[in-house]
Coordinates of C-alpha atoms in Angstrom, one line a residue:
Chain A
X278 CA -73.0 -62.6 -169.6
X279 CA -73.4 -60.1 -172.6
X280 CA -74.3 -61.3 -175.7
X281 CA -72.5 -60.3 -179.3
X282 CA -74.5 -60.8 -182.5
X283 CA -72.7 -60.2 -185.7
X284 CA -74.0 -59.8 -189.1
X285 CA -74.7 -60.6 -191.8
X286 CA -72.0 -63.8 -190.6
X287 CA -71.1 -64.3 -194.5
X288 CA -70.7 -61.6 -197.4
X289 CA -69.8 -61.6 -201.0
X290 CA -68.6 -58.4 -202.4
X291 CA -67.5 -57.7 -205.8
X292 CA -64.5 -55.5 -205.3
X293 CA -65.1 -51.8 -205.4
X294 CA -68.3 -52.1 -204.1
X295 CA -69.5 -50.8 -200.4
X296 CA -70.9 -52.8 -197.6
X297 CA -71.8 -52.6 -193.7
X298 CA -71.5 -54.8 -191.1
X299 CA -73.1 -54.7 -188.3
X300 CA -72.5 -55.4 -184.1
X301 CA -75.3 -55.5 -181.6
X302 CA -74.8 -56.0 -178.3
X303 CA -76.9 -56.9 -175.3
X304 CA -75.7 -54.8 -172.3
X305 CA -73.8 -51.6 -171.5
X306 CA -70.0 -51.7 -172.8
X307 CA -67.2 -49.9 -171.4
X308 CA -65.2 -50.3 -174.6
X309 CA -65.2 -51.8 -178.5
X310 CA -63.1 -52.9 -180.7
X311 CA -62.5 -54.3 -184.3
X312 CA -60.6 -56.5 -185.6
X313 CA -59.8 -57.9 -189.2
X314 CA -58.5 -61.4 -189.2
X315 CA -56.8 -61.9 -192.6
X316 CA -56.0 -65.3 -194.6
X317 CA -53.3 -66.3 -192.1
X318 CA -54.8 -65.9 -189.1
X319 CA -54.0 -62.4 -188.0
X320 CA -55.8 -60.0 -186.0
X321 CA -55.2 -56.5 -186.7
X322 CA -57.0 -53.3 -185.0
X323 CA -59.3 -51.3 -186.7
X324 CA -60.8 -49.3 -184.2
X325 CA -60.9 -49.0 -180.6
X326 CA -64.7 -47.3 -180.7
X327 CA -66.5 -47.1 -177.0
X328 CA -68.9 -44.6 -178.8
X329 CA -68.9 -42.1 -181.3
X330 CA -67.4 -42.0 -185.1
X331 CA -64.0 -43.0 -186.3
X332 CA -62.2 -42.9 -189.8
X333 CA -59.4 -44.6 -191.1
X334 CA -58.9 -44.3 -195.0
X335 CA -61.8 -46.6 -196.4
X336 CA -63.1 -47.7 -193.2
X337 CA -65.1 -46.1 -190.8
X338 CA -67.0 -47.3 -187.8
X339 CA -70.0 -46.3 -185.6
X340 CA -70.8 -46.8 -182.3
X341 CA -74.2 -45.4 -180.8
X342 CA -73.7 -46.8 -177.3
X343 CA -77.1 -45.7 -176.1
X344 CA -78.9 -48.2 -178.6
X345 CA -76.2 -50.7 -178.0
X346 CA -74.5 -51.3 -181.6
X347 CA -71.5 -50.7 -183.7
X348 CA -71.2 -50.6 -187.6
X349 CA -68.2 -50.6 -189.6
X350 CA -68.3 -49.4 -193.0
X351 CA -66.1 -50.6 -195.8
X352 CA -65.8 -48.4 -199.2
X353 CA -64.6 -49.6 -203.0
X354 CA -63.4 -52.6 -201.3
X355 CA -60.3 -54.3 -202.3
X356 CA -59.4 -57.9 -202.3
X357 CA -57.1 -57.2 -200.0
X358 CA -59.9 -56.6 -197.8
X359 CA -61.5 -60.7 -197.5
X360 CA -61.1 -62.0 -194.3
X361 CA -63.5 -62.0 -190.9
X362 CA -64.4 -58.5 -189.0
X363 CA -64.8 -59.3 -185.6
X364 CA -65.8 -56.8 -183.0
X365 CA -65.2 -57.1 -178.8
X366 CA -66.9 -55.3 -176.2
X367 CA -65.6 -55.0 -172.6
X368 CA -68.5 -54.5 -170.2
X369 CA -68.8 -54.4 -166.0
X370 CA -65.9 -56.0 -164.6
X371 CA -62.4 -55.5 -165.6
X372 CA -61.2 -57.0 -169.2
X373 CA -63.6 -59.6 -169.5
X374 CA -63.6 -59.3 -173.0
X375 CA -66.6 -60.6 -175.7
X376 CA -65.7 -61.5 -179.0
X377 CA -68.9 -61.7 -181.8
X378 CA -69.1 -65.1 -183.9
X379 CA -68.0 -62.3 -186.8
X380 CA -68.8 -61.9 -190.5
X381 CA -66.4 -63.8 -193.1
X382 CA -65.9 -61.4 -196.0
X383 CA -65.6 -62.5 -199.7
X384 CA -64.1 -59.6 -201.9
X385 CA -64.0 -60.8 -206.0
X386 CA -62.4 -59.3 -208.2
Chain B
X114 CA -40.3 -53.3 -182.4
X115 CA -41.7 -57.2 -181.9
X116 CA -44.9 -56.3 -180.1
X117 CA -46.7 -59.8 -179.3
X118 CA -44.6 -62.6 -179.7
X119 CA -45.9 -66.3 -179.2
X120 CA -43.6 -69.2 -178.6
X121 CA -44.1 -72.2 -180.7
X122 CA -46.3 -71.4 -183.3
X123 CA -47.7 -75.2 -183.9
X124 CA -47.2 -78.7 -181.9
X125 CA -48.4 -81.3 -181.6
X126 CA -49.1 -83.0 -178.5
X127 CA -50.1 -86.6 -177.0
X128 CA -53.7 -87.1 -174.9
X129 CA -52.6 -86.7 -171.0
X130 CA -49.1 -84.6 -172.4
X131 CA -47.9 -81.1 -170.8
X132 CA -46.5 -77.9 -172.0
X133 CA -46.7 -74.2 -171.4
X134 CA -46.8 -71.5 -174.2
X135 CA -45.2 -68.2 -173.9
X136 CA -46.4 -65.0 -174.3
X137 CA -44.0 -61.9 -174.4
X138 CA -44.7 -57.9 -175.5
X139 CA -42.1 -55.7 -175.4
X140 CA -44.7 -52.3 -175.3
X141 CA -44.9 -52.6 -171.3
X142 CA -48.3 -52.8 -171.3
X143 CA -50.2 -53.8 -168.0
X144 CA -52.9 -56.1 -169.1
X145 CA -52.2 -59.5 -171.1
X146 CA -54.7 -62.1 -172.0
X147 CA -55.1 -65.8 -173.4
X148 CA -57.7 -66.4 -175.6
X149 CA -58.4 -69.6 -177.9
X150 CA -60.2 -69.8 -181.0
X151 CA -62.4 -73.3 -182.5
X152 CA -63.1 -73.5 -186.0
X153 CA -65.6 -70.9 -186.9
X154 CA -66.2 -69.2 -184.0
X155 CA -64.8 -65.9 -182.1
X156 CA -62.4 -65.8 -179.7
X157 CA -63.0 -66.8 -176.2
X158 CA -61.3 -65.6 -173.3
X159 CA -59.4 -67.8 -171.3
X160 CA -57.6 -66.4 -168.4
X161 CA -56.2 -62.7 -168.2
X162 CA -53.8 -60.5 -166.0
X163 CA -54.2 -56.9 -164.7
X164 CA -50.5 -56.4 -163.6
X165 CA -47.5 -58.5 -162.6
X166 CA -48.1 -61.1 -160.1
X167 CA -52.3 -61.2 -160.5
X168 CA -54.1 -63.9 -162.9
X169 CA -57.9 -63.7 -163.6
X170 CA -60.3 -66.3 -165.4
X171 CA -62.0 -65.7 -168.1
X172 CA -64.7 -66.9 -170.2
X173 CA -63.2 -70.9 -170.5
X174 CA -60.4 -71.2 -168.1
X175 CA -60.9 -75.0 -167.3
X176 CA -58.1 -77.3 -167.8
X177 CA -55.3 -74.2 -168.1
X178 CA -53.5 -72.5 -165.7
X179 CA -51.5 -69.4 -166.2
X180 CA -49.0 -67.2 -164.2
X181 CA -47.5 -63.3 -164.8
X182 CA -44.0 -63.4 -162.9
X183 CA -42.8 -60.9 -165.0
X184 CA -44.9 -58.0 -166.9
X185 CA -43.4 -58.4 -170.3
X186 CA -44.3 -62.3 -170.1
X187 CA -47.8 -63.9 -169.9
X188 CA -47.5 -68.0 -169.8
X189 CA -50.5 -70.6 -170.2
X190 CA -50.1 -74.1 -169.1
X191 CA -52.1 -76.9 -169.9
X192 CA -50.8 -79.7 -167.5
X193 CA -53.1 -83.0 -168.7
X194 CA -53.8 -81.6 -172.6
X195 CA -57.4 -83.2 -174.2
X196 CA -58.0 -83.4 -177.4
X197 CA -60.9 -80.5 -176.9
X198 CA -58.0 -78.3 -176.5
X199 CA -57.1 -78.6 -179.8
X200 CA -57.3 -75.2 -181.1
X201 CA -55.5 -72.1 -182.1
X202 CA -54.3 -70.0 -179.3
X203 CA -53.7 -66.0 -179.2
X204 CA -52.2 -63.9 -176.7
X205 CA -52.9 -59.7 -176.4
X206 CA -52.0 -57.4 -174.4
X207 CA -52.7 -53.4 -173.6
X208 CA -52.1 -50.8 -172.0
X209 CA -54.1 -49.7 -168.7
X210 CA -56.6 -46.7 -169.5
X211 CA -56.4 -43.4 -167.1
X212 CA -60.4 -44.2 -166.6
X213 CA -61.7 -47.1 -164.7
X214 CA -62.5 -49.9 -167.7
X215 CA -61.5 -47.2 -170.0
X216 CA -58.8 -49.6 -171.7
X217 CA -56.4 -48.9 -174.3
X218 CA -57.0 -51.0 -177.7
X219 CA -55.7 -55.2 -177.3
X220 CA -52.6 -55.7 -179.7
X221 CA -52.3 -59.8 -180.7
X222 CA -50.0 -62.1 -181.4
X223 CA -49.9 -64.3 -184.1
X224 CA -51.2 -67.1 -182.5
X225 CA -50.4 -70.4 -181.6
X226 CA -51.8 -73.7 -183.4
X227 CA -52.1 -76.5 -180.9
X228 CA -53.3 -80.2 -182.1
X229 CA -54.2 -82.4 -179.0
X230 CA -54.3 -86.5 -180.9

C-alpha cells in the first residue's frame, strides 16, 4: 500500500516563530488532508488539499501532486498551536484512507 | 449542530468481553469510517462504509465487525475484546464527492478510549 512519511516527527518552536512541515507520499493520491490533533485528543481539519495552494489565516498548505508531497506552513505561531499535524491521503480504491505517523509540535512561549 | 458523536467516551472492558460502540452524524453524509489510534502512531483505518447497508475493511479490520443499517449511524463491534485492542477509537464521516474518489473532507468525532485488562 502507499506509504506516508512525515517530518520532521518532533518540533520545538518558540512562539511567534515560523515553521514547515512536511508530507511525502509514495504513490498517486486522489485526495489530502490535514489534521491538527490538539491536547485532548481532537482532530480538526485544516485542509482538504488534493493539489494546489490553500490559505487559512496563519496556515497555509501545499500540495505539488506531481512530485508527490504536501507542506503546511505555520506563521508567528501561538501556543495555541502545540499539538500533532497529521496529514491523510486517499489513493486508488474508494476511501481507503492513510494516515502519516505525524509531527508532535511544541510551541513555548 | 452535533456533527460526530461517539457513544461512550471510555470503558473498561474484561479479556474475552463484548460491546459495540456507536457512531452517529447528523450532516447526512454518505461515507463513515472507524479508525483506531496506538500510542504514538497515526490513525489506522479499520473498517469503512460507502452508503447505507455496505461495510468495507480497511487497513486492520481483524477482530471487529461493523454494520451501517441506518446512514446517520455507523456501529463497531468487537465480540471477544484482547487486550491489543486497547486503544482510542475515532469515527468520521463525509460527504460523497461529484468526481469518482474526489471525496469531501472527513469530519471526526471525539473519540472513544477503550482499555482491554
Amino acid at each position: 500500500g502507499i506509504q506516508v512519511e512525515q517530518s520532521p516527527p518532533d518540533l520545538i518552536l518558540q512562539e511567534g516563530a515560523n515553521s514547515t512541515l512536511r508530507c511525502n507520499f509514495s504513490d498517486s493520491v486522489n485526495n489530502l488532508q490535514w489534521f491538527h490533533q490538539n491536547p485532548w485528543g481532537q482532530l480538526i481539519n485544516l485542509f482538504y488539499i488534493p493539489s494546489g495552494t490553500k490559505q487559512n489565516g496563519r496556515l497555509s498548505a501545499t500540495t505539488v501532486a506531481t512530485e508527490r508531497y504536501s507542506l503546511l506552513y505555520i506563521s508567528s505561531s501561538q501556543t495555541t498551536d502545540s499539538g500533532v499535524y497529521f496529514c491523510a491521503v486517499v489513493a486508488g480504491g474508494y476511501q481507503k484512507v492513510t494516515f502519516g505517523t505525524g509531527t508532535k509540535l511544541q510551541v513555548i512561549p | 449542530n452535533a456533527g460526530v458523536t461517539q457513544t461512550p467516551k471510555f470503558r473498561v472492558l474484561k479479556t474475552g468481553q463484548s460491546m459495540t460502540l456507536l457512531c452517529a452524524q447528523d450532516m447526512n453524509h454518505e461515507y463513515m469510517y472507524w479508525y483506531r489510534q496506538d500510542p504514538g502512531m497515526g490513525l489506522r483505518l479499520i473498517h469503512y462504509s460507502v452508503g447505507e447497508g455496505t461495510t468495507a475493511k480497511g487497513e486492520v479490520p481483524d477482530g471487529y465487525n461493523v454494520s451501517r443499517l441506518k446512514k446517520q449511524n455507523f456501529l463497531l463491534g468487537l465480540e471477544s475484546a484482547a487486550p491489543s485492542q486497547t486503544s482510542v477509537y475515532f469515527c468520521a464521516s463525509s460527504y460523497r464527492g461529484t468526481m469518482d474518489y474526489s471525496n469531501q473532507p472527513q469530519h471526526f468525532g471525539d473519540g472513544t478510549r477503550l482499555s482491554i485488562l
